[in-house]
Coordinates of C-alpha atoms and ligand atoms in Angstrom, one line a residue:
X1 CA 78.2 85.6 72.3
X2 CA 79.7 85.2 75.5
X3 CA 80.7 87.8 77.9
X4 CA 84.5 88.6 77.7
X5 CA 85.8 88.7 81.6
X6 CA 87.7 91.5 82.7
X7 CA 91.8 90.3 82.7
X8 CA 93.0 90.6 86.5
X9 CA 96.5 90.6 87.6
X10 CA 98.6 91.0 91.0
X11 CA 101.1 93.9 91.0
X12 CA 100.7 93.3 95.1
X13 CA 102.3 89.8 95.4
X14 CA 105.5 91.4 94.0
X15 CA 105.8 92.6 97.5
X16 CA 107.5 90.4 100.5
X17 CA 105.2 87.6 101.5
X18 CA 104.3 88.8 104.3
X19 CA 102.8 91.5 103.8
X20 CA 99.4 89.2 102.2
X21 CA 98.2 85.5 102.3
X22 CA 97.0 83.8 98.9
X23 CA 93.5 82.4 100.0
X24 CA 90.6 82.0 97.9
X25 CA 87.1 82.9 99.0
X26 CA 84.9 80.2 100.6
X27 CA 81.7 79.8 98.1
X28 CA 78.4 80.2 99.4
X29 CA 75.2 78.5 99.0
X30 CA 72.5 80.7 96.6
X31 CA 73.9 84.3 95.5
X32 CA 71.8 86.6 94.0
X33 CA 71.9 89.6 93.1
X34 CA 70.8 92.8 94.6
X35 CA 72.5 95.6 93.0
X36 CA 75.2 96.3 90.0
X37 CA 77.0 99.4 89.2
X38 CA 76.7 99.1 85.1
X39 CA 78.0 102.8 84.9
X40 CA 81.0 101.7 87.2
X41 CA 81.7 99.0 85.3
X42 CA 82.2 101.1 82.4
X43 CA 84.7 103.1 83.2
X44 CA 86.1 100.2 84.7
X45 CA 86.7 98.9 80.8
X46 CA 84.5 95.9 81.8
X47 CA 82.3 94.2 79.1
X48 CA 78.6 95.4 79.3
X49 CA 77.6 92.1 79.4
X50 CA 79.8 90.6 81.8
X51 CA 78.5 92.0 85.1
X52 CA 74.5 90.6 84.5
X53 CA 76.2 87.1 83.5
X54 CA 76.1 84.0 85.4
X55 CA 79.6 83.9 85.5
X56 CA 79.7 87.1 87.1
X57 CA 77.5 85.9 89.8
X58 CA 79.8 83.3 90.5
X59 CA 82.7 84.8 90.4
X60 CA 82.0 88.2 92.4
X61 CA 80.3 85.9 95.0
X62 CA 83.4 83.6 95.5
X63 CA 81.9 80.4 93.8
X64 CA 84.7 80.2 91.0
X65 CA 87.6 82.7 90.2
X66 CA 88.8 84.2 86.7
X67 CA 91.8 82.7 85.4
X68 CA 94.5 84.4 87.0
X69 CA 97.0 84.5 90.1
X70 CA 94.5 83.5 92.6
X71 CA 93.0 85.7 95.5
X72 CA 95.4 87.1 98.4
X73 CA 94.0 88.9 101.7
X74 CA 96.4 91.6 102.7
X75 CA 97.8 92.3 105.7
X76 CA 97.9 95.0 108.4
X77 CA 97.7 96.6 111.5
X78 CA 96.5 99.7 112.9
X79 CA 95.5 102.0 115.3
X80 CA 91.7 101.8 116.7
X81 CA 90.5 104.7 118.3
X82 CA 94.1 105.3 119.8
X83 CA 95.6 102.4 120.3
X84 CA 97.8 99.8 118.4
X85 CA 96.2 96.4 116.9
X86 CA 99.1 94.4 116.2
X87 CA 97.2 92.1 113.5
X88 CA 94.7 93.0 111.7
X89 CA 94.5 92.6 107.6
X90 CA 91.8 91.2 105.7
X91 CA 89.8 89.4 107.4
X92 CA 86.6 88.8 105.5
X93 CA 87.8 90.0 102.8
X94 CA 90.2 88.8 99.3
X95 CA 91.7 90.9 96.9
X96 CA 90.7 89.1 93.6
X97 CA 93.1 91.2 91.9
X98 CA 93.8 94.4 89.9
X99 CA 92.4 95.9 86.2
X100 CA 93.1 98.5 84.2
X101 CA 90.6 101.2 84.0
X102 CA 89.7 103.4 80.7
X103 CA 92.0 106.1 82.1
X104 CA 94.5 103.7 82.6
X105 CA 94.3 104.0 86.3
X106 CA 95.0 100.4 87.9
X107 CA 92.6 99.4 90.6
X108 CA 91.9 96.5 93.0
X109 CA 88.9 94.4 92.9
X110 CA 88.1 93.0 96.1
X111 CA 85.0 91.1 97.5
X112 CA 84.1 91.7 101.1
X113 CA 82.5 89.6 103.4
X114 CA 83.9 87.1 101.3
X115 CA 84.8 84.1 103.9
X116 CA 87.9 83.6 106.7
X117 CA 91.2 84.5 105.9
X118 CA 94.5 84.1 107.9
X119 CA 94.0 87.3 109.6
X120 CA 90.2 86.8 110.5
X121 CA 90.7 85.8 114.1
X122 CA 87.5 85.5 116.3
X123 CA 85.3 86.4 113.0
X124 CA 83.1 84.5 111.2
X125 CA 84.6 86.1 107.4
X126 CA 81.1 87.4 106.8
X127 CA 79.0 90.5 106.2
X128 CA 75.1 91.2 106.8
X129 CA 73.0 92.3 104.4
X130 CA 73.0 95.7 106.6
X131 CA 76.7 97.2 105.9
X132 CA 77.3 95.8 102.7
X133 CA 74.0 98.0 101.2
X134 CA 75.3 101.5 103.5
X135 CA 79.0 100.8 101.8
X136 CA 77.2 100.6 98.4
X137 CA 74.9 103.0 98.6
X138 CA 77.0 106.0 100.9
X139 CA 80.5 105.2 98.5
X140 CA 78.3 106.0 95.4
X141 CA 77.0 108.7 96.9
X142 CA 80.3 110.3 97.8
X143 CA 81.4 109.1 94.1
X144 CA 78.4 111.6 92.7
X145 CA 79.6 114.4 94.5
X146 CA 82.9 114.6 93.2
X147 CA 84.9 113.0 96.8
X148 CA 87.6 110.7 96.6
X149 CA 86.2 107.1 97.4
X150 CA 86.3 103.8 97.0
X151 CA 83.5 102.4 94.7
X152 CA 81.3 99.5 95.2
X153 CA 80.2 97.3 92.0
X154 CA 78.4 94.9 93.0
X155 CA 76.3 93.8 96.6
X156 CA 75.0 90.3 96.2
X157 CA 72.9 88.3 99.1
X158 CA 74.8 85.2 100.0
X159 CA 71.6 83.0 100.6
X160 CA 73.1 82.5 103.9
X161 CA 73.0 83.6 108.0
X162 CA 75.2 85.5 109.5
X163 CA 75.0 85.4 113.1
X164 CA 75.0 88.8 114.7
X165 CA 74.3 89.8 118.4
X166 CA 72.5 86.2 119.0
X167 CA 70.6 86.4 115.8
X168 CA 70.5 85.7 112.5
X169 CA 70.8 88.2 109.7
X170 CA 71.1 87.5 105.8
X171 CA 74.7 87.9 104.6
X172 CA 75.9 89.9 101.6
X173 CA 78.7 90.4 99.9
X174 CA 80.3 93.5 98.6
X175 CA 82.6 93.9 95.4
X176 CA 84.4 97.1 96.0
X177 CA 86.9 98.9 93.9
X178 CA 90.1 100.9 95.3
X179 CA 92.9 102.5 93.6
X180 CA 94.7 100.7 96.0
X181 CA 94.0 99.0 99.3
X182 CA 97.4 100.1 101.1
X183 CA 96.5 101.8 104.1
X184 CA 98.7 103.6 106.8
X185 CA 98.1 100.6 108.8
X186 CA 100.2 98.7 106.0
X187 CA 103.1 100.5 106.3
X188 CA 102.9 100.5 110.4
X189 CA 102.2 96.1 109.5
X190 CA 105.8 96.7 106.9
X191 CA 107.6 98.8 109.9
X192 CA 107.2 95.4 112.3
X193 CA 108.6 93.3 109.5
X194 CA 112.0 95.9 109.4
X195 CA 113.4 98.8 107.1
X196 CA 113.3 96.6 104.2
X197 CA 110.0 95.7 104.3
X198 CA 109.1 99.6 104.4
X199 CA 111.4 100.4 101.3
X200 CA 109.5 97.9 99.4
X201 CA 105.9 99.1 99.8
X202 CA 107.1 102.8 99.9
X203 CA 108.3 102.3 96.7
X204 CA 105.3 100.3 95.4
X205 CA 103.2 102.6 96.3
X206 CA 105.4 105.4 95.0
X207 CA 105.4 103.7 91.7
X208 CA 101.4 102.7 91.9
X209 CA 100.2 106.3 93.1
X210 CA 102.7 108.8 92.7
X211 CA 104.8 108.5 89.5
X212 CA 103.9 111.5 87.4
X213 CA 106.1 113.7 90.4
X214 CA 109.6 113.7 90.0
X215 CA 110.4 112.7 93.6
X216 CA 114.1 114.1 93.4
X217 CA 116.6 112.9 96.1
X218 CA 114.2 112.1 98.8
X219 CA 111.5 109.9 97.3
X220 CA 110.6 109.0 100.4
X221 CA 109.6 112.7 101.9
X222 CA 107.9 113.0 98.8
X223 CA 105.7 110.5 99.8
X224 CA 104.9 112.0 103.0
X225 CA 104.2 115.1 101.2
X226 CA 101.8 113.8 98.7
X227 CA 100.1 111.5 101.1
X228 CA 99.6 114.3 103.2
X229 CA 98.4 116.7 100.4
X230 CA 96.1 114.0 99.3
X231 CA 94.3 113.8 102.9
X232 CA 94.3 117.6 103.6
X233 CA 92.3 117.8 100.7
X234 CA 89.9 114.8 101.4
X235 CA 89.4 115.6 104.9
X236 CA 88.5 119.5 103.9
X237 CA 85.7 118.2 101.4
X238 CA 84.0 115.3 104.1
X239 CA 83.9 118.5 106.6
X240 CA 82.6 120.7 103.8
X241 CA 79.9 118.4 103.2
X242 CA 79.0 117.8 107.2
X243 CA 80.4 114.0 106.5
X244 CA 81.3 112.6 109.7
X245 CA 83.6 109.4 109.0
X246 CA 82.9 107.9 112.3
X247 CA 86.1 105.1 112.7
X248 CA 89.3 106.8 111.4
X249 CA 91.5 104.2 112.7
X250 CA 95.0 104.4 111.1
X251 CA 94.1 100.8 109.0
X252 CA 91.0 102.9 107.7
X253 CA 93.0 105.6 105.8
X254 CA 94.4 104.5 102.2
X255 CA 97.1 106.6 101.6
X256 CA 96.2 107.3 97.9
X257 CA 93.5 109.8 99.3
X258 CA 90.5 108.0 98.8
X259 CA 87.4 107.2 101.8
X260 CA 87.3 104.1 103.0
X261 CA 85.1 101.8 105.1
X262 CA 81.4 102.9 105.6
X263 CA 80.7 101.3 108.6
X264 CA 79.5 103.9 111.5
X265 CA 79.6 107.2 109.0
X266 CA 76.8 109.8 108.4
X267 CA 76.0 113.4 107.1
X268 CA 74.9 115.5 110.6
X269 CA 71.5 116.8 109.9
X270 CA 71.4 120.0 111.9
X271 CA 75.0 121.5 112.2
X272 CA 77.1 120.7 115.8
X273 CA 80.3 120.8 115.1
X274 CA 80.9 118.3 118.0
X275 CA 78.8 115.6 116.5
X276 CA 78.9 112.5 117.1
X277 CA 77.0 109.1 115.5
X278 CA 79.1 106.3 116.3
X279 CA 77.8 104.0 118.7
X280 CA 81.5 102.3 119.4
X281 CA 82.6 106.0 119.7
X282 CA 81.8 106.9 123.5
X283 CA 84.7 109.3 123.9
X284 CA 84.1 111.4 120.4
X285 CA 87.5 110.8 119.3
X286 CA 86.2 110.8 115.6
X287 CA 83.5 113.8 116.4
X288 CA 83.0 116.1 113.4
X289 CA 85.1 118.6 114.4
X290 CA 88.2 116.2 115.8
X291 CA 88.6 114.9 112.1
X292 CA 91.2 117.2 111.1
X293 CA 93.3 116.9 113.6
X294 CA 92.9 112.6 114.1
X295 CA 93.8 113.3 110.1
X296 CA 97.5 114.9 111.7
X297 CA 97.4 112.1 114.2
X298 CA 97.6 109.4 111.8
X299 CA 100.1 110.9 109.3
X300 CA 102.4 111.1 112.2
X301 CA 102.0 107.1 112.2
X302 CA 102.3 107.0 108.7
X303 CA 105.9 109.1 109.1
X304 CA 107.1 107.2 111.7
X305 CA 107.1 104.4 109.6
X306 CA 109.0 105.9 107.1
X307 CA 111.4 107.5 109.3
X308 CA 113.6 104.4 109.1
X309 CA 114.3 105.5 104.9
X310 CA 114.2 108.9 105.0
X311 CA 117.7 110.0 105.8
X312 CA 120.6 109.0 106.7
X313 CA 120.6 110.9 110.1
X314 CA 117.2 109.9 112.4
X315 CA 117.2 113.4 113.6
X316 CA 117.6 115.0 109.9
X317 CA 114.7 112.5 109.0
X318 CA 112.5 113.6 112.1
X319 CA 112.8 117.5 111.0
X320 CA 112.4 116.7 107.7
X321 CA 108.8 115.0 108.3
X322 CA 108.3 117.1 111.0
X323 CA 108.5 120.2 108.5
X324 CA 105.8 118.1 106.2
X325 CA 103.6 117.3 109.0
X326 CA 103.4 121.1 110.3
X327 CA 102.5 122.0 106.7
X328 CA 99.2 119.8 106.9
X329 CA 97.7 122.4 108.7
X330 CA 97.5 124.8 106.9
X331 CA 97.4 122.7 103.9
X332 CA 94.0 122.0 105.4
X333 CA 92.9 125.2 106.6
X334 CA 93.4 126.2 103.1
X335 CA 91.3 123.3 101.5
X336 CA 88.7 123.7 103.5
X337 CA 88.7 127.7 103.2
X338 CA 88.2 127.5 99.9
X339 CA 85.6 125.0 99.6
X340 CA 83.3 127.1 102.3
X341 CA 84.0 129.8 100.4
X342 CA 82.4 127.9 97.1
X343 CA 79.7 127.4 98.8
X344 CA 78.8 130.9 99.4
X345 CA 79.6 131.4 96.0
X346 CA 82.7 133.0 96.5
X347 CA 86.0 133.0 94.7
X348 CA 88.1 133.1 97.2
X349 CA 88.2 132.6 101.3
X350 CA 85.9 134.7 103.5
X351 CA 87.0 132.8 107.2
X352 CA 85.3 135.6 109.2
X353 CA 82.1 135.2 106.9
X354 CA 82.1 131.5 107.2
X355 CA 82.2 131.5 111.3
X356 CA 79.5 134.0 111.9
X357 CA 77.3 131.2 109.4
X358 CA 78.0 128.5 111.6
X359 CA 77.9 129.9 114.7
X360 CA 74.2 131.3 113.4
X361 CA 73.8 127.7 112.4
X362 CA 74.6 126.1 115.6
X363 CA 72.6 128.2 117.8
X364 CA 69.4 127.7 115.5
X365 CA 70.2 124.0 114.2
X366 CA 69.8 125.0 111.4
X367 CA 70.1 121.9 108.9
X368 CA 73.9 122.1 107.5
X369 CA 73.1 120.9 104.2
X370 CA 70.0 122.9 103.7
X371 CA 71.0 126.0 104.5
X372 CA 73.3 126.1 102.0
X373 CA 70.7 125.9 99.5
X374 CA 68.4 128.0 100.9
X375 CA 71.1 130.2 100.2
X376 CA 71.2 129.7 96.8
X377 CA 67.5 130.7 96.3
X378 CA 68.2 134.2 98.2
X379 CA 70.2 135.4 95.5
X380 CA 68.2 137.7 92.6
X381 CA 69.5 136.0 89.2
X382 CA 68.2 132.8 90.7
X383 CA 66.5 130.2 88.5
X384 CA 66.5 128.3 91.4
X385 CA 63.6 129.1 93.8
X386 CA 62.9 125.2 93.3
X387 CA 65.9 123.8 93.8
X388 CA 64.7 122.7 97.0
X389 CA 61.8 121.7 99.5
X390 CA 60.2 124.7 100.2
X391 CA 59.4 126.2 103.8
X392 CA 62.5 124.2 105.3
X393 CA 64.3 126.7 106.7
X394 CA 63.2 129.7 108.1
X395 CA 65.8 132.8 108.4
X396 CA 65.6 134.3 111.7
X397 CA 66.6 137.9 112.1
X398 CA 70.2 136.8 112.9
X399 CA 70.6 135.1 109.6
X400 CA 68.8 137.7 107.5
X401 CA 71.4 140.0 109.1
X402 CA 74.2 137.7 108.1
X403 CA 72.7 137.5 104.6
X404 CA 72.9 140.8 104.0
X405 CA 76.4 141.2 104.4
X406 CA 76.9 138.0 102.3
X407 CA 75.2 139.4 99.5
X408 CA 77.1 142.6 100.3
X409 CA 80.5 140.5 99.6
X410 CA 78.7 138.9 96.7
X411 CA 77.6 141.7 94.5
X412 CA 81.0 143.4 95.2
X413 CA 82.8 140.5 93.9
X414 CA 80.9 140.6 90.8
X415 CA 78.8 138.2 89.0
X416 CA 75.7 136.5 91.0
X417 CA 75.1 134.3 88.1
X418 CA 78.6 132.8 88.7
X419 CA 78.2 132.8 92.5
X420 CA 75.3 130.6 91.9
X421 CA 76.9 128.2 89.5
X422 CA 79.6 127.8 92.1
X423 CA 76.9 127.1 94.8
X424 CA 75.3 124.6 92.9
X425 CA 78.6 122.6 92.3
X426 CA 79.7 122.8 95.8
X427 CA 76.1 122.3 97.7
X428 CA 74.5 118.8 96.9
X429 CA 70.7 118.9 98.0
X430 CA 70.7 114.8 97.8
X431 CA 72.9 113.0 100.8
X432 CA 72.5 110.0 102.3
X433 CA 70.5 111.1 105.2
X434 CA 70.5 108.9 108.1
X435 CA 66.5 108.4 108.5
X436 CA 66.1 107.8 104.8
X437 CA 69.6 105.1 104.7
X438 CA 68.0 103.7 107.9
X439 CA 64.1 103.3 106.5
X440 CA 65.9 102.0 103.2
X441 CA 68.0 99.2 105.0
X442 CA 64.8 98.1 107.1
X443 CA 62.9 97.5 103.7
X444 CA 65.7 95.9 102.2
X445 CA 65.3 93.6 105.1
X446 CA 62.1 92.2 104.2
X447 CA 63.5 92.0 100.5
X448 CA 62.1 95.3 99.5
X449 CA 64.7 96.6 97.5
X450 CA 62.6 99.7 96.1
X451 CA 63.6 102.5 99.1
X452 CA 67.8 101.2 98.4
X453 CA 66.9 101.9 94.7
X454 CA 65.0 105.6 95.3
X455 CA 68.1 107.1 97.4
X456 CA 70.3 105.5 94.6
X457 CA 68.4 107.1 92.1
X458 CA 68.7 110.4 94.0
X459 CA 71.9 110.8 95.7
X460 CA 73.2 109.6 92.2
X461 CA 72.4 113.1 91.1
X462 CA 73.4 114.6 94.4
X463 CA 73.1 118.6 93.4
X464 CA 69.9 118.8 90.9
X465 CA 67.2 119.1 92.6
X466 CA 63.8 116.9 91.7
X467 CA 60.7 117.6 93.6
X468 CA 59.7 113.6 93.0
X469 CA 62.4 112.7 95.4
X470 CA 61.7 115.8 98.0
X471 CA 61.0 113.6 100.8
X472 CA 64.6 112.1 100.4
X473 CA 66.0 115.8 100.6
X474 CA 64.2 116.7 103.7
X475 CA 65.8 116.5 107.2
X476 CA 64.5 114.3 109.7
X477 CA 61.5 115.4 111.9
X478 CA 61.8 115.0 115.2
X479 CA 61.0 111.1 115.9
X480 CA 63.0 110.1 113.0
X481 CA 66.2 111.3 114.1
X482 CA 68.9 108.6 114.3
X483 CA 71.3 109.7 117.4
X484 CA 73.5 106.2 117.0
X485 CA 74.5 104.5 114.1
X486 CA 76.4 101.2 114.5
X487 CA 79.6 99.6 113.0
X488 CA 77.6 96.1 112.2
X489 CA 80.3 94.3 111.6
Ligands
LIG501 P1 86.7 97.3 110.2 O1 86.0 97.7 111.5 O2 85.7 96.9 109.1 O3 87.7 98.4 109.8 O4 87.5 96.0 110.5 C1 88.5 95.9 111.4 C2 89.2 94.6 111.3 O5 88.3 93.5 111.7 C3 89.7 94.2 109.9 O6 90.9 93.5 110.0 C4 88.6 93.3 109.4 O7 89.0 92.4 108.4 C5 88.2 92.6 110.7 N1 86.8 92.1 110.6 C6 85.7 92.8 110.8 N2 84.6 92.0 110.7 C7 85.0 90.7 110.5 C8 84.4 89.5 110.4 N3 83.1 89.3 110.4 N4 85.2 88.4 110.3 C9 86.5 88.5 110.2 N5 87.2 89.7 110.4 C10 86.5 90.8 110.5
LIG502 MG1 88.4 98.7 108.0

């Protein structure tokens, strides 16, 4: 029997023209496959057999297309590291179109790296190998642990060159999966077009993302709101995880909360809260610790935009998003509270706690994500003595000091068995760790797919702890450490 092919259709071409170009993607000479997300395509509602088929080769690589509307590539603009790109959009990449999930959820399938577009510019519409396998394998990784993302489906080698910094590189294509693509840097592209333009997508995305709330009289503030809400909470868990985004331009923010665009990210090994990896990044806009507030900085883009339909009155609409913007803050501070606090185990925040951790943490190094689970074997009901490498991190007298009190506050609060459980949902002992994502991409280079497949194997499992993978849980040592990690483009 033949594969059935998932049914796509276009909810996005009901907007004004300009906001996307139809464009189909340019085919390319020998795909092949490299990896496929048969437990995404699942929940996706797509047939079991589809995604191994021939067809879906083709069509995933952008040899042929489903029936259907046709491919469009969005547009956009943004701002990079501060300043305002007039044109941006989608320039290697086409929106093939939306399904249905098995919640009922619509989402986008897109390919990226997928050929030239209207809004390419100087590029070539392409993707190395390189980014397309980080995107695959960092996304699923943020998937396992419970944080918002978009999800890749599919990488595929082209069985062409890409040209990158005067050499040639094997290109790859990514499909990727979004609850939407919109990104603040759409509605700053719908602001240039005028109000109308704005009212459209605000209430397209209203409709797409935020139906179930009642928006009352001011839809449009409720937009803000829940926009806002959404990123508070996103931002919290990347910093409660050590994630550092690394290129937070506005036109890399979807505004139905979920991460996007792997290029320059990574987990910090030993905790500095003014880390850095970013190679483009020389002024550490998008440091660890800036990533809050550069989350504030582009929600005031995103209200601007809206000011135009929020009120009647511009100053009315300026207090009233001002009011939303200034409750961010603590919107954030709350998030991210309470998710420290899971990871000591405890119900509910402990700020002063928290602080004199990380400032022990900093002044040692201590490796963020490790500590935590050193933690977790300190405590007596613990079945967990193995629930990580052993010998990894060594308390010095300043943290034994520290743990004292914390098991002070735990016992008081009551049950250790439950302050474990919570540490083991909230502290994952398998990330993407830059030496291992870094010796994984250099094998995949020489078409040795097996190091791509062990991190996928264990960051899909990201807080169960299996000795077989221990060297993938283990910071770097010393000569391993990657200080830079580039956009590759
Ligand atoms: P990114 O850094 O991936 O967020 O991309 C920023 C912008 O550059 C987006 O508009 C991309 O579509 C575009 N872009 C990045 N790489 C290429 C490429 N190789 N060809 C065409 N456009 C590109
Ligand atoms: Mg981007």
């Amino acid at each position: 029997m033949t594969p059935s092919a998932p049914q796509l259709a276009l909810s996005f071409t009901k907007l004004p023209d300009i906001m996307y170009s139809r464009v189909e993607p340019t085919p390319v000479q020998q795909p092949h496959v490299l990896l496929l997300n048969q437990p995404l395509a699942l929940q996706l509602g797509i047939d079991e057999a589809w995604l191994p088929s021939d067809q879906a080769l083709q069509v995933l690589s952008g040899c042929a297309s489903l029936a259907g509307e046709g491919a469009v590539a969005t547009a956009y603009t943004g701002h990079q590291f501060g300043h305002q790109n007039p044109r941006l959009g989608d320039g290697r990449a086409h929106l093939l179109g939306e399904l249905m999930d098995t919640d009922g959820q619509r989402v986008d399938v897109q390919l990226k790296g997928s050929g030239q577009t209207p809004y390419s510019r100087q590029g070539d519409g392409r993707s190395p190998l390189g980014p397309v396998l980080r995107e695959y394998l960092v996304s699923e990784a943020m998937a396992a642990m419970g944080v918002p993302t978009t999800r890749s489906l599919a990488a595929l080698a082209s069985g062409e060159y890409v040209w990158r910094d005067g050499g040639a590189e094997p290109g790859a294509i990514l499909t990727r999966i979004a609850n939407s693509h919109i990104r603040v840097g759409s509605f700053e592209y719908a602001a240039m077009q005028g109000v109308e333009c704005v009212r459209q997508l605000a209430d397209y995305t209203l409709s797409r993302h935020f139906s179930e709330a009642k928006p009352g009289a001011l839809p449009y503030l409720h937009l803000l709101q829940a926009v806002m809400a959404k990123q508070a909470q996103l931002i919290a868990q990347w910093m409660s995880l050590g994630f550092i985004h690394g290129v937070m331009n506005t036109d890399n923010m979807l505004v139905c909360g979920q991460t996007i665009d792997y290029g320059p990210c990574a987990f910090m090994d030993g905790y500095d809260p003014r880390q850095v990896y970013s190679f483009i990044d020389r002024q550490g806009r998008y440091r660890y610790d800036n990533q809050p507030g550069i989350g504030q900085w582009n929600l005031v883009r995103f209200a601007e935009t809206l000011l135009p339909i929020m009120g009647d009155e511009r100053s009315e609409a300026i207090n009233l998003a001002q009011q939303a913007l200034n409750d961010y803050q603590q919107q954030y501070e709350q998030a991210y509270a309470q998710r420290m606090a899971a990871k000591l185990g405890l119900p509910s925040a402990d700020a002063d706690l928290v602080s004199e951790l990380l400032t022990i943490m900093q002044a040692e190094q201590l490796d963020y994500t490790l500590t935590f689970r050193y933690l977790m074997t300190q405590l007596s009901s613990n079945q967990t003595e193995h629930s990580m490498p052993q010998g990894v991190v060594q308390a010095s007298d300043a943290l034994l000091v520290w743990q004292k009190k914390w098991l002070a506050v735990v016992s008081k609060l009551g049950d250790e068995t439950q302050a474990l459980n919570l540490m083991a949902q909230h502290n994952p002992v398998f990330i993407p760790r830059n030496h291992c994502l870094d010796a994984a991409l250099k094998a995949a280079y020489k078409d040795d797919m097996s190091l791509i497949n062990e991190l996928l194997e264990a960051t899909a499992k990201p807080f169960a702890y299996r000795p077989q993978w221990q060297h993938l849980a283990m910071p770097p040592k010393t000569k391993e450490v990657i200080a830079n990690t580039f956009c590759g483009t």
